[in-house]
PDB file of C-alpha atoms and ligand atoms in Angstrom:
ATOM      1  CA  MET A   1      -0.306  -0.127   0.286  1.00  0.00           C
ATOM      2  CA  GLY A   2       1.462   3.284  -1.235  1.00  0.00           C
ATOM      3  CA  ASN A   3       2.610   6.430   1.585  1.00  0.00           C
ATOM      4  CA  ILE A   4       0.429   9.448   1.989  1.00  0.00           C
ATOM      5  CA  ILE A   5       1.962  12.357   1.421  1.00  0.00           C
ATOM      6  CA  ASP A   6       0.753  14.450   4.420  1.00  0.00           C
ATOM      7  CA  GLY A   7       0.896  17.992   2.546  1.00  0.00           C
ATOM      8  CA  LYS A   8      -0.412  19.347   6.054  1.00  0.00           C
ATOM      9  CA  GLN A   9       2.654  18.083   7.675  1.00  0.00           C
ATOM     10  CA  LEU A  10       4.986  19.409   5.291  1.00  0.00           C
ATOM     11  CA  SER A  11       3.670  22.917   5.037  1.00  0.00           C
ATOM     12  CA  LEU A  12       4.073  23.056   9.169  1.00  0.00           C
ATOM     13  CA  ARG A  13       7.766  22.305   8.761  1.00  0.00           C
ATOM     14  CA  LEU A  14       8.418  24.441   6.010  1.00  0.00           C
ATOM     15  CA  LYS A  15       6.481  27.494   7.644  1.00  0.00           C
ATOM     16  CA  GLY A  16       8.313  26.534  10.729  1.00  0.00           C
ATOM     17  CA  GLU A  17      11.727  26.543   9.089  1.00  0.00           C
ATOM     18  CA  MET A  18      10.122  29.868   7.058  1.00  0.00           C
ATOM     19  CA  ALA A  19       9.442  31.657  11.397  1.00  0.00           C
ATOM     20  CA  GLU A  20      12.987  31.464  11.458  1.00  0.00           C
ATOM     21  CA  GLN A  21      14.360  32.903   8.331  1.00  0.00           C
ATOM     22  CA  VAL A  22      12.547  35.701   9.029  1.00  0.00           C
ATOM     23  CA  LYS A  23      13.177  36.681  12.223  1.00  0.00           C
ATOM     24  CA  ALA A  24      16.819  36.577  10.433  1.00  0.00           C
ATOM     25  CA  LEU A  25      15.693  39.056   7.642  1.00  0.00           C
ATOM     26  CA  GLU A  26      13.812  41.190  10.129  1.00  0.00           C
ATOM     27  CA  THR A  27      17.058  41.710  11.899  1.00  0.00           C
ATOM     28  CA  GLN A  28      19.258  42.308   9.084  1.00  0.00           C
ATOM     29  CA  TYR A  29      16.939  44.246   7.093  1.00  0.00           C
ATOM     30  CA  GLY A  30      15.143  45.879   9.360  1.00  0.00           C
ATOM     31  CA  ARG A  31      11.571  44.730   8.763  1.00  0.00           C
ATOM     32  CA  VAL A  32       9.393  41.318   7.719  1.00  0.00           C
ATOM     33  CA  PRO A  33       8.216  40.719   4.408  1.00  0.00           C
ATOM     34  CA  SER A  34       4.683  42.191   3.647  1.00  0.00           C
ATOM     35  CA  LEU A  35       1.292  40.408   1.323  1.00  0.00           C
ATOM     36  CA  ALA A  36      -1.196  42.279   0.659  1.00  0.00           C
ATOM     37  CA  VAL A  37      -4.253  39.812  -0.221  1.00  0.00           C
ATOM     38  CA  ILE A  38      -7.424  41.738  -2.421  1.00  0.00           C
ATOM     39  CA  LEU A  39     -10.398  39.750  -2.079  1.00  0.00           C
ATOM     40  CA  VAL A  40     -13.722  40.954  -4.189  1.00  0.00           C
ATOM     41  CA  GLY A  41     -16.971  39.807  -3.145  1.00  0.00           C
ATOM     42  CA  GLU A  42     -18.384  37.227  -1.105  1.00  0.00           C
ATOM     43  CA  ASN A  43     -17.543  34.011  -3.207  1.00  0.00           C
ATOM     44  CA  PRO A  44     -17.592  31.498  -0.073  1.00  0.00           C
ATOM     45  CA  ALA A  45     -14.426  29.297  -1.643  1.00  0.00           C
ATOM     46  CA  SER A  46     -12.444  32.096  -2.458  1.00  0.00           C
ATOM     47  CA  GLN A  47     -12.973  33.439   1.536  1.00  0.00           C
ATOM     48  CA  SER A  48     -11.918  30.571   2.644  1.00  0.00           C
ATOM     49  CA  TYR A  49      -9.198  30.340   0.466  1.00  0.00           C
ATOM     50  CA  VAL A  50      -7.958  33.884   1.684  1.00  0.00           C
ATOM     51  CA  ARG A  51      -8.467  33.259   5.463  1.00  0.00           C
ATOM     52  CA  GLY A  52      -5.710  30.196   5.259  1.00  0.00           C
ATOM     53  CA  LYS A  53      -3.480  32.554   3.435  1.00  0.00           C
ATOM     54  CA  ILE A  54      -3.940  35.315   5.790  1.00  0.00           C
ATOM     55  CA  LYS A  55      -3.460  32.963   8.851  1.00  0.00           C
ATOM     56  CA  ALA A  56      -0.196  31.544   7.320  1.00  0.00           C
ATOM     57  CA  ALA A  57       1.098  34.517   6.762  1.00  0.00           C
ATOM     58  CA  GLU A  58       0.469  35.000  10.623  1.00  0.00           C
ATOM     59  CA  GLN A  59       2.450  31.958  11.563  1.00  0.00           C
ATOM     60  CA  VAL A  60       5.611  32.558   9.003  1.00  0.00           C
ATOM     61  CA  GLY A  61       5.555  36.245  10.880  1.00  0.00           C
ATOM     62  CA  LEU A  62       4.826  37.948   7.694  1.00  0.00           C
ATOM     63  CA  ARG A  63       2.996  41.529   8.015  1.00  0.00           C
ATOM     64  CA  SER A  64      -0.389  41.016   6.198  1.00  0.00           C
ATOM     65  CA  GLU A  65      -2.998  43.100   5.027  1.00  0.00           C
ATOM     66  CA  LEU A  66      -6.482  42.105   3.102  1.00  0.00           C
ATOM     67  CA  ILE A  67      -8.178  44.297   1.163  1.00  0.00           C
ATOM     68  CA  THR A  68     -12.238  43.139   0.630  1.00  0.00           C
ATOM     69  CA  MET A  69     -14.150  45.136  -2.044  1.00  0.00           C
ATOM     70  CA  PRO A  70     -18.050  44.466  -2.418  1.00  0.00           C
ATOM     71  CA  ALA A  71     -18.421  42.003  -5.739  1.00  0.00           C
ATOM     72  CA  ASP A  72     -19.845  45.262  -7.327  1.00  0.00           C
ATOM     73  CA  VAL A  73     -17.223  47.248  -7.113  1.00  0.00           C
ATOM     74  CA  SER A  74     -15.800  49.007 -10.205  1.00  0.00           C
ATOM     75  CA  GLU A  75     -12.555  47.561 -12.338  1.00  0.00           C
ATOM     76  CA  ALA A  76     -11.061  51.016 -12.067  1.00  0.00           C
ATOM     77  CA  THR A  77     -11.190  51.032  -8.110  1.00  0.00           C
ATOM     78  CA  LEU A  78      -9.900  47.483  -8.091  1.00  0.00           C
ATOM     79  CA  LEU A  79      -6.499  49.169 -10.751  1.00  0.00           C
ATOM     80  CA  ALA A  80      -6.212  51.865  -8.548  1.00  0.00           C
ATOM     81  CA  GLU A  81      -5.869  49.720  -5.608  1.00  0.00           C
ATOM     82  CA  ILE A  82      -3.407  47.626  -7.375  1.00  0.00           C
ATOM     83  CA  ASP A  83      -2.018  51.143  -8.250  1.00  0.00           C
ATOM     84  CA  ARG A  84      -1.354  52.182  -4.444  1.00  0.00           C
ATOM     85  CA  LEU A  85       0.125  48.606  -3.377  1.00  0.00           C
ATOM     86  CA  ASN A  86       2.538  48.550  -6.296  1.00  0.00           C
ATOM     87  CA  ALA A  87       3.756  52.362  -5.340  1.00  0.00           C
ATOM     88  CA  ASP A  88       3.900  51.367  -1.403  1.00  0.00           C
ATOM     89  CA  ALA A  89       7.988  50.957  -0.586  1.00  0.00           C
ATOM     90  CA  LEU A  90       6.339  48.527   2.387  1.00  0.00           C
ATOM     91  CA  THR A  91       4.397  45.966   0.335  1.00  0.00           C
ATOM     92  CA  ASP A  92       6.473  43.132  -1.071  1.00  0.00           C
ATOM     93  CA  GLY A  93       3.333  41.198  -2.705  1.00  0.00           C
ATOM     94  CA  VAL A  94       0.182  41.974  -4.143  1.00  0.00           C
ATOM     95  CA  LEU A  95      -2.668  38.814  -4.547  1.00  0.00           C
ATOM     96  CA  VAL A  96      -5.757  38.864  -6.054  1.00  0.00           C
ATOM     97  CA  GLN A  97      -7.745  36.342  -5.440  1.00  0.00           C
ATOM     98  CA  LEU A  98      -9.737  34.953  -8.438  1.00  0.00           C
ATOM     99  CA  PRO A  99     -11.812  34.765  -9.818  1.00  0.00           C
ATOM    100  CA  LEU A 100     -13.351  38.235 -10.061  1.00  0.00           C
ATOM    101  CA  PRO A 101     -17.008  39.087 -10.863  1.00  0.00           C
ATOM    102  CA  LYS A 102     -17.900  39.188 -14.340  1.00  0.00           C
ATOM    103  CA  HIS A 103     -17.874  43.062 -15.062  1.00  0.00           C
ATOM    104  CA  ILE A 104     -13.775  42.361 -14.129  1.00  0.00           C
ATOM    105  CA  ASP A 105     -11.711  41.845 -16.830  1.00  0.00           C
ATOM    106  CA  GLU A 106      -9.342  39.424 -15.060  1.00  0.00           C
ATOM    107  CA  GLU A 107      -6.385  39.360 -17.451  1.00  0.00           C
ATOM    108  CA  ARG A 108      -6.121  43.455 -16.966  1.00  0.00           C
ATOM    109  CA  VAL A 109      -6.119  43.023 -13.251  1.00  0.00           C
ATOM    110  CA  ILE A 110      -2.900  40.661 -13.257  1.00  0.00           C
ATOM    111  CA  ASP A 111      -0.990  42.535 -15.708  1.00  0.00           C
ATOM    112  CA  ALA A 112      -1.779  45.679 -13.095  1.00  0.00           C
ATOM    113  CA  ILE A 113       0.135  44.163 -10.716  1.00  0.00           C
ATOM    114  CA  ALA A 114       3.998  44.998 -10.598  1.00  0.00           C
ATOM    115  CA  LEU A 115       6.024  41.991 -12.012  1.00  0.00           C
ATOM    116  CA  GLU A 116       8.273  42.006  -9.220  1.00  0.00           C
ATOM    117  CA  LYS A 117       5.310  41.870  -6.469  1.00  0.00           C
ATOM    118  CA  ASP A 118       3.864  39.643  -8.417  1.00  0.00           C
ATOM    119  CA  VAL A 119       3.534  36.785  -5.617  1.00  0.00           C
ATOM    120  CA  ASP A 120       1.186  34.161  -7.493  1.00  0.00           C
ATOM    121  CA  GLY A 121       3.289  34.150 -10.679  1.00  0.00           C
ATOM    122  CA  PHE A 122       0.391  34.961 -12.749  1.00  0.00           C
ATOM    123  CA  HIS A 123       1.821  38.120 -14.564  1.00  0.00           C
ATOM    124  CA  PRO A 124       2.368  37.331 -18.259  1.00  0.00           C
ATOM    125  CA  ALA A 125       6.182  38.637 -18.310  1.00  0.00           C
ATOM    126  CA  ASN A 126       6.562  35.694 -14.747  1.00  0.00           C
ATOM    127  CA  VAL A 127       5.000  33.147 -17.308  1.00  0.00           C
ATOM    128  CA  ALA A 128       7.640  34.180 -19.968  1.00  0.00           C
ATOM    129  CA  ASN A 129      10.255  34.288 -17.900  1.00  0.00           C
ATOM    130  CA  LEU A 130       9.220  30.742 -16.849  1.00  0.00           C
ATOM    131  CA  TRP A 131       9.194  29.279 -19.847  1.00  0.00           C
ATOM    132  CA  LEU A 132      12.259  30.851 -20.998  1.00  0.00           C
ATOM    133  CA  GLY A 133      14.240  29.349 -18.371  1.00  0.00           C
ATOM    134  CA  LYS A 134      14.795  33.107 -16.373  1.00  0.00           C
ATOM    135  CA  PRO A 135      14.712  33.869 -12.919  1.00  0.00           C
ATOM    136  CA  CYS A 136      11.012  34.133 -11.875  1.00  0.00           C
ATOM    137  CA  ILE A 137       8.727  33.749  -9.013  1.00  0.00           C
ATOM    138  CA  GLU A 138       7.217  29.825  -9.670  1.00  0.00           C
ATOM    139  CA  PRO A 139       3.312  29.694  -9.083  1.00  0.00           C
ATOM    140  CA  CYS A 140       2.123  28.422  -6.014  1.00  0.00           C
ATOM    141  CA  THR A 141       0.241  25.286  -6.944  1.00  0.00           C
ATOM    142  CA  PRO A 142       3.250  23.620  -9.264  1.00  0.00           C
ATOM    143  CA  LYS A 143       6.092  24.838  -7.045  1.00  0.00           C
ATOM    144  CA  GLY A 144       4.369  23.051  -4.258  1.00  0.00           C
ATOM    145  CA  ILE A 145       3.894  19.838  -6.003  1.00  0.00           C
ATOM    146  CA  MET A 146       7.458  20.052  -7.013  1.00  0.00           C
ATOM    147  CA  GLN A 147       8.204  19.913  -2.965  1.00  0.00           C
ATOM    148  CA  MET A 148       5.725  17.360  -2.451  1.00  0.00           C
ATOM    149  CA  ILE A 149       7.527  15.027  -5.327  1.00  0.00           C
ATOM    150  CA  ALA A 150      11.243  16.004  -3.965  1.00  0.00           C
ATOM    151  CA  GLU A 151      10.118  14.644  -0.197  1.00  0.00           C
ATOM    152  CA  CYS A 152       9.459  11.418  -1.378  1.00  0.00           C
ATOM    153  CA  GLY A 153      13.311  11.673  -2.108  1.00  0.00           C
ATOM    154  CA  PHE A 154      11.873  10.621  -5.942  1.00  0.00           C
ATOM    155  CA  ASP A 155      14.366  11.150  -8.628  1.00  0.00           C
ATOM    156  CA  VAL A 156      12.074  12.556 -11.472  1.00  0.00           C
ATOM    157  CA  ALA A 157      15.127  12.456 -14.169  1.00  0.00           C
ATOM    158  CA  GLY A 158      14.530  10.941 -16.958  1.00  0.00           C
ATOM    159  CA  LYS A 159      11.211   9.615 -16.122  1.00  0.00           C
ATOM    160  CA  LYS A 160       7.739   9.732 -17.243  1.00  0.00           C
ATOM    161  CA  ALA A 161       5.523  12.157 -15.862  1.00  0.00           C
ATOM    162  CA  VAL A 162       2.097  12.528 -17.367  1.00  0.00           C
ATOM    163  CA  VAL A 163       0.097  15.925 -16.103  1.00  0.00           C
ATOM    164  CA  VAL A 164      -3.683  15.649 -16.706  1.00  0.00           C
ATOM    165  CA  GLY A 165      -5.044  19.169 -17.451  1.00  0.00           C
ATOM    166  CA  ARG A 166      -3.356  22.028 -19.113  1.00  0.00           C
ATOM    167  CA  SER A 167      -4.905  24.927 -17.300  1.00  0.00           C
ATOM    168  CA  ASN A 168      -2.448  28.106 -16.688  1.00  0.00           C
ATOM    169  CA  ILE A 169      -2.154  27.936 -13.190  1.00  0.00           C
ATOM    170  CA  VAL A 170      -1.376  24.094 -12.723  1.00  0.00           C
ATOM    171  CA  GLY A 171      -1.148  22.168 -15.798  1.00  0.00           C
ATOM    172  CA  LYS A 172       0.641  24.290 -18.298  1.00  0.00           C
ATOM    173  CA  PRO A 173       3.723  25.680 -15.255  1.00  0.00           C
ATOM    174  CA  ILE A 174       3.673  22.492 -13.871  1.00  0.00           C
ATOM    175  CA  SER A 175       4.489  20.546 -17.171  1.00  0.00           C
ATOM    176  CA  LYS A 176       7.560  23.092 -17.469  1.00  0.00           C
ATOM    177  CA  LEU A 177       8.839  22.485 -14.159  1.00  0.00           C
ATOM    178  CA  LEU A 178       8.536  18.824 -14.572  1.00  0.00           C
ATOM    179  CA  LEU A 179      10.621  19.522 -17.893  1.00  0.00           C
ATOM    180  CA  ASP A 180      12.984  21.493 -15.994  1.00  0.00           C
ATOM    181  CA  ALA A 181      14.029  18.213 -13.525  1.00  0.00           C
ATOM    182  CA  ASN A 182      14.373  16.132 -16.746  1.00  0.00           C
ATOM    183  CA  ALA A 183      11.176  14.533 -16.874  1.00  0.00           C
ATOM    184  CA  THR A 184       9.352  13.480 -19.905  1.00  0.00           C
ATOM    185  CA  VAL A 185       5.917  15.158 -19.496  1.00  0.00           C
ATOM    186  CA  THR A 186       3.457  14.137 -21.352  1.00  0.00           C
ATOM    187  CA  ILE A 187       0.261  16.766 -21.165  1.00  0.00           C
ATOM    188  CA  ALA A 188      -3.121  14.957 -21.348  1.00  0.00           C
ATOM    189  CA  HIS A 189      -6.550  16.320 -21.268  1.00  0.00           C
ATOM    190  CA  SER A 190     -10.216  15.549 -21.934  1.00  0.00           C
ATOM    191  CA  ARG A 191      -9.861  15.163 -25.707  1.00  0.00           C
ATOM    192  CA  THR A 192      -7.209  12.979 -24.973  1.00  0.00           C
ATOM    193  CA  GLN A 193      -7.721   9.789 -26.767  1.00  0.00           C
ATOM    194  CA  ASN A 194      -7.170   6.222 -24.524  1.00  0.00           C
ATOM    195  CA  LEU A 195      -6.311   8.297 -21.338  1.00  0.00           C
ATOM    196  CA  ALA A 196      -5.731   5.498 -19.638  1.00  0.00           C
ATOM    197  CA  GLU A 197      -3.409   3.879 -21.511  1.00  0.00           C
ATOM    198  CA  VAL A 198      -1.404   7.232 -21.503  1.00  0.00           C
ATOM    199  CA  CYS A 199      -1.881   7.498 -17.742  1.00  0.00           C
ATOM    200  CA  ARG A 200      -0.989   3.983 -17.172  1.00  0.00           C
ATOM    201  CA  GLU A 201       2.582   5.040 -18.465  1.00  0.00           C
ATOM    202  CA  ALA A 202       3.480   7.917 -15.792  1.00  0.00           C
ATOM    203  CA  ASP A 203       6.160   7.764 -13.343  1.00  0.00           C
ATOM    204  CA  ILE A 204       4.824  10.595 -12.197  1.00  0.00           C
ATOM    205  CA  LEU A 205       0.778  11.539 -12.893  1.00  0.00           C
ATOM    206  CA  VAL A 206      -0.370  14.993 -11.872  1.00  0.00           C
ATOM    207  CA  ALA A 207      -4.376  14.997 -12.288  1.00  0.00           C
ATOM    208  CA  ALA A 208      -5.489  18.702 -12.193  1.00  0.00           C
ATOM    209  CA  VAL A 209      -8.689  18.379 -14.259  1.00  0.00           C
ATOM    210  CA  GLY A 210     -11.475  19.259 -11.404  1.00  0.00           C
ATOM    211  CA  ARG A 211     -13.530  16.060 -11.948  1.00  0.00           C
ATOM    212  CA  LYS A 212     -14.601  13.914  -9.228  1.00  0.00           C
ATOM    213  CA  HIS A 213     -12.272  10.536  -9.708  1.00  0.00           C
ATOM    214  CA  ILE A 214     -11.895  10.717 -13.456  1.00  0.00           C
ATOM    215  CA  ILE A 215      -8.467   8.636 -12.402  1.00  0.00           C
ATOM    216  CA  THR A 216      -8.978   5.637 -11.037  1.00  0.00           C
ATOM    217  CA  ALA A 217      -6.949   2.751 -10.034  1.00  0.00           C
ATOM    218  CA  ASP A 218      -6.543   0.950 -12.963  1.00  0.00           C
ATOM    219  CA  MET A 219      -4.835   3.623 -14.267  1.00  0.00           C
ATOM    220  CA  ILE A 220      -2.127   4.051 -12.527  1.00  0.00           C
ATOM    221  CA  LYS A 221       1.327   2.321 -12.964  1.00  0.00           C
ATOM    222  CA  PRO A 222       2.710   0.524 -10.445  1.00  0.00           C
ATOM    223  CA  GLY A 223       4.865   2.162  -8.185  1.00  0.00           C
ATOM    224  CA  ALA A 224       3.862   5.764  -9.737  1.00  0.00           C
ATOM    225  CA  ILE A 225       3.884   9.051  -7.299  1.00  0.00           C
ATOM    226  CA  VAL A 226       0.347  10.536  -7.679  1.00  0.00           C
ATOM    227  CA  ILE A 227      -0.157  14.393  -7.397  1.00  0.00           C
ATOM    228  CA  ASP A 228      -3.878  15.320  -6.642  1.00  0.00           C
ATOM    229  CA  VAL A 229      -4.372  18.630  -7.324  1.00  0.00           C
ATOM    230  CA  GLY A 230      -8.342  18.744  -7.602  1.00  0.00           C
ATOM    231  CA  VAL A 231     -10.382  19.806  -5.019  1.00  0.00           C
ATOM    232  CA  ASN A 232     -14.164  18.962  -6.080  1.00  0.00           C
ATOM    233  CA  ARG A 233     -17.616  18.870  -3.714  1.00  0.00           C
ATOM    234  CA  ASP A 234     -18.676  15.336  -3.902  1.00  0.00           C
ATOM    235  CA  PRO A 235     -22.491  15.616  -4.727  1.00  0.00           C
ATOM    236  CA  GLU A 236     -23.379  12.754  -2.525  1.00  0.00           C
ATOM    237  CA  THR A 237     -21.737  13.805   0.620  1.00  0.00           C
ATOM    238  CA  GLY A 238     -21.284  17.389   0.615  1.00  0.00           C
ATOM    239  CA  LYS A 239     -17.274  16.623   1.319  1.00  0.00           C
ATOM    240  CA  LEU A 240     -14.264  17.527  -0.715  1.00  0.00           C
ATOM    241  CA  CYS A 241     -12.254  15.144  -2.585  1.00  0.00           C
ATOM    242  CA  GLY A 242     -10.010  15.365  -5.521  1.00  0.00           C
ATOM    243  CA  ASP A 243      -9.806  13.913  -9.038  1.00  0.00           C
ATOM    244  CA  VAL A 244      -8.243  10.705  -7.992  1.00  0.00           C
ATOM    245  CA  ASP A 245     -10.127   7.909  -6.343  1.00  0.00           C
ATOM    246  CA  THR A 246      -7.500   7.859  -3.595  1.00  0.00           C
ATOM    247  CA  ALA A 247      -8.844   4.724  -1.046  1.00  0.00           C
ATOM    248  CA  ALA A 248      -8.250   2.541  -4.534  1.00  0.00           C
ATOM    249  CA  ALA A 249      -5.334   4.377  -5.987  1.00  0.00           C
ATOM    250  CA  GLN A 250      -3.229   3.715  -2.816  1.00  0.00           C
ATOM    251  CA  GLN A 251      -3.276   0.103  -3.491  1.00  0.00           C
ATOM    252  CA  VAL A 252      -1.566   0.880  -6.637  1.00  0.00           C
ATOM    253  CA  ALA A 253       0.651   3.757  -6.221  1.00  0.00           C
ATOM    254  CA  SER A 254       3.976   4.308  -3.957  1.00  0.00           C
ATOM    255  CA  TYR A 255       3.341   7.521  -3.187  1.00  0.00           C
ATOM    256  CA  ILE A 256      -0.229   9.509  -2.970  1.00  0.00           C
ATOM    257  CA  THR A 257      -1.168  12.939  -1.776  1.00  0.00           C
ATOM    258  CA  PRO A 258      -4.667  13.241  -0.295  1.00  0.00           C
ATOM    259  CA  VAL A 259      -7.390  15.431  -0.871  1.00  0.00           C
ATOM    260  CA  PRO A 260      -7.886  17.557   1.243  1.00  0.00           C
ATOM    261  CA  GLY A 261      -4.421  18.174   3.294  1.00  0.00           C
ATOM    262  CA  GLY A 262      -1.676  17.765   0.047  1.00  0.00           C
ATOM    263  CA  VAL A 263      -1.163  19.808  -2.466  1.00  0.00           C
ATOM    264  CA  GLY A 264      -4.196  22.703  -1.155  1.00  0.00           C
ATOM    265  CA  PRO A 265      -1.629  23.298   2.229  1.00  0.00           C
ATOM    266  CA  MET A 266       1.295  23.214   0.127  1.00  0.00           C
ATOM    267  CA  THR A 267      -0.229  26.116  -2.224  1.00  0.00           C
ATOM    268  CA  ILE A 268      -0.404  28.378   0.699  1.00  0.00           C
ATOM    269  CA  THR A 269       3.015  27.576   2.049  1.00  0.00           C
ATOM    270  CA  MET A 270       4.957  28.322  -1.065  1.00  0.00           C
ATOM    271  CA  LEU A 271       2.786  31.578  -1.415  1.00  0.00           C
ATOM    272  CA  MET A 272       4.740  32.439   1.891  1.00  0.00           C
ATOM    273  CA  LYS A 273       7.817  31.529   0.245  1.00  0.00           C
ATOM    274  CA  ASN A 274       7.037  33.455  -2.729  1.00  0.00           C
ATOM    275  CA  THR A 275       6.645  36.510  -0.427  1.00  0.00           C
ATOM    276  CA  ILE A 276       9.815  36.364   0.939  1.00  0.00           C
ATOM    277  CA  GLU A 277      11.087  35.847  -2.726  1.00  0.00           C
ATOM    278  CA  CYS A 278       9.840  39.257  -3.781  1.00  0.00           C
ATOM    279  CA  TYR A 279      10.953  41.048  -0.509  1.00  0.00           C
ATOM    280  CA  LEU A 280      14.157  39.536  -0.737  1.00  0.00           C
ATOM    281  CA  ASN A 281      14.390  40.523  -4.254  1.00  0.00           C
ATOM    282  CA  ARG A 282      13.528  44.255  -3.430  1.00  0.00           C
ATOM    283  CA  VAL A 283      15.956  44.806  -0.471  1.00  0.00           C
ATOM    284  CA  THR A 284      18.791  43.153  -2.259  1.00  0.00           C
ATOM    285  CA  LYS A 285      18.262  45.489  -5.321  1.00  0.00           C
TER     286      LYS A 285
HETATM  287  N1  GUN B 301      -7.925  31.237  -6.940  1.00  0.00           N
HETATM  288  C1  GUN B 301      -7.897  30.017  -6.902  1.00  0.00           C
HETATM  289  N2  GUN B 301      -6.427  29.387  -6.792  1.00  0.00           N
HETATM  290  C2  GUN B 301      -5.610  30.684  -6.972  1.00  0.00           C
HETATM  291  C3  GUN B 301      -4.338  31.155  -6.503  1.00  0.00           C
HETATM  292  O1  GUN B 301      -3.221  30.153  -6.664  1.00  0.00           O
HETATM  293  N3  GUN B 301      -4.031  32.265  -6.684  1.00  0.00           N
HETATM  294  C4  GUN B 301      -5.411  33.278  -6.801  1.00  0.00           C
HETATM  295  N4  GUN B 301      -4.850  34.531  -6.727  1.00  0.00           N
HETATM  296  N5  GUN B 301      -6.462  32.931  -7.200  1.00  0.00           N
HETATM  297  C5  GUN B 301      -6.973  31.608  -7.008  1.00  0.00           C
END
């Protein structure tokens, strides 16, 4: 039976290490890193994610600022707030929680965040730098996944990785990070023919589709590492579940991430890491 990669536990350890680092940085540079989070509207999932981010910032000893705006806020008001944070010398990271209400152009909002404060790694110039192999802020979820794979003591080089899902936030960037680690990467998706067959080739299988149990045990190569990025509501129980049928998959995989308690906490932890990175880039410039 495969091992569970406990993202919560790993996050606790990494946050503890970062808390020590932040204390040393405060001594060295006279202030702690600072993260601003903008939440528009009252989407319960977004509210919960943002609460998690602010709580993690407290645990690590970062300064955080939560700015909430009503769902009917104008795009101009939101952009003006981003401009203020971009110009604020004491703010190192700016994050706008997505999704945004329909009347706001998400792309324009992401473009407006100063590149040096883009802790999400969503800015087009950051994305370009990632794909060009230049220094960049790596997006949080893929960054957390790579940490979890490393934690298994698994050497990705030369291995086959299959990523199911091609989103800008997860599928595409995790494919690039796996490629950088010298994996042979296949990007599969809803239109892939013989998905089960493609997945069965994978030494590392990343499921990032957003559909309950799209990955079943028969699609997993014995001994594979399985990373479940899905966050779905089980329509029958109302509970959170992933893209992988975890209980059955655990019988086949060597390592598997649970939902909840796997990739989710690590994403938030990597946001703390990115905030420290942006701070360091700014204070040492
Ligand atoms: N919504 C869902 N995931 C994310 C994320 O990683 N960052 C932001 N800003 N919004 C999200």
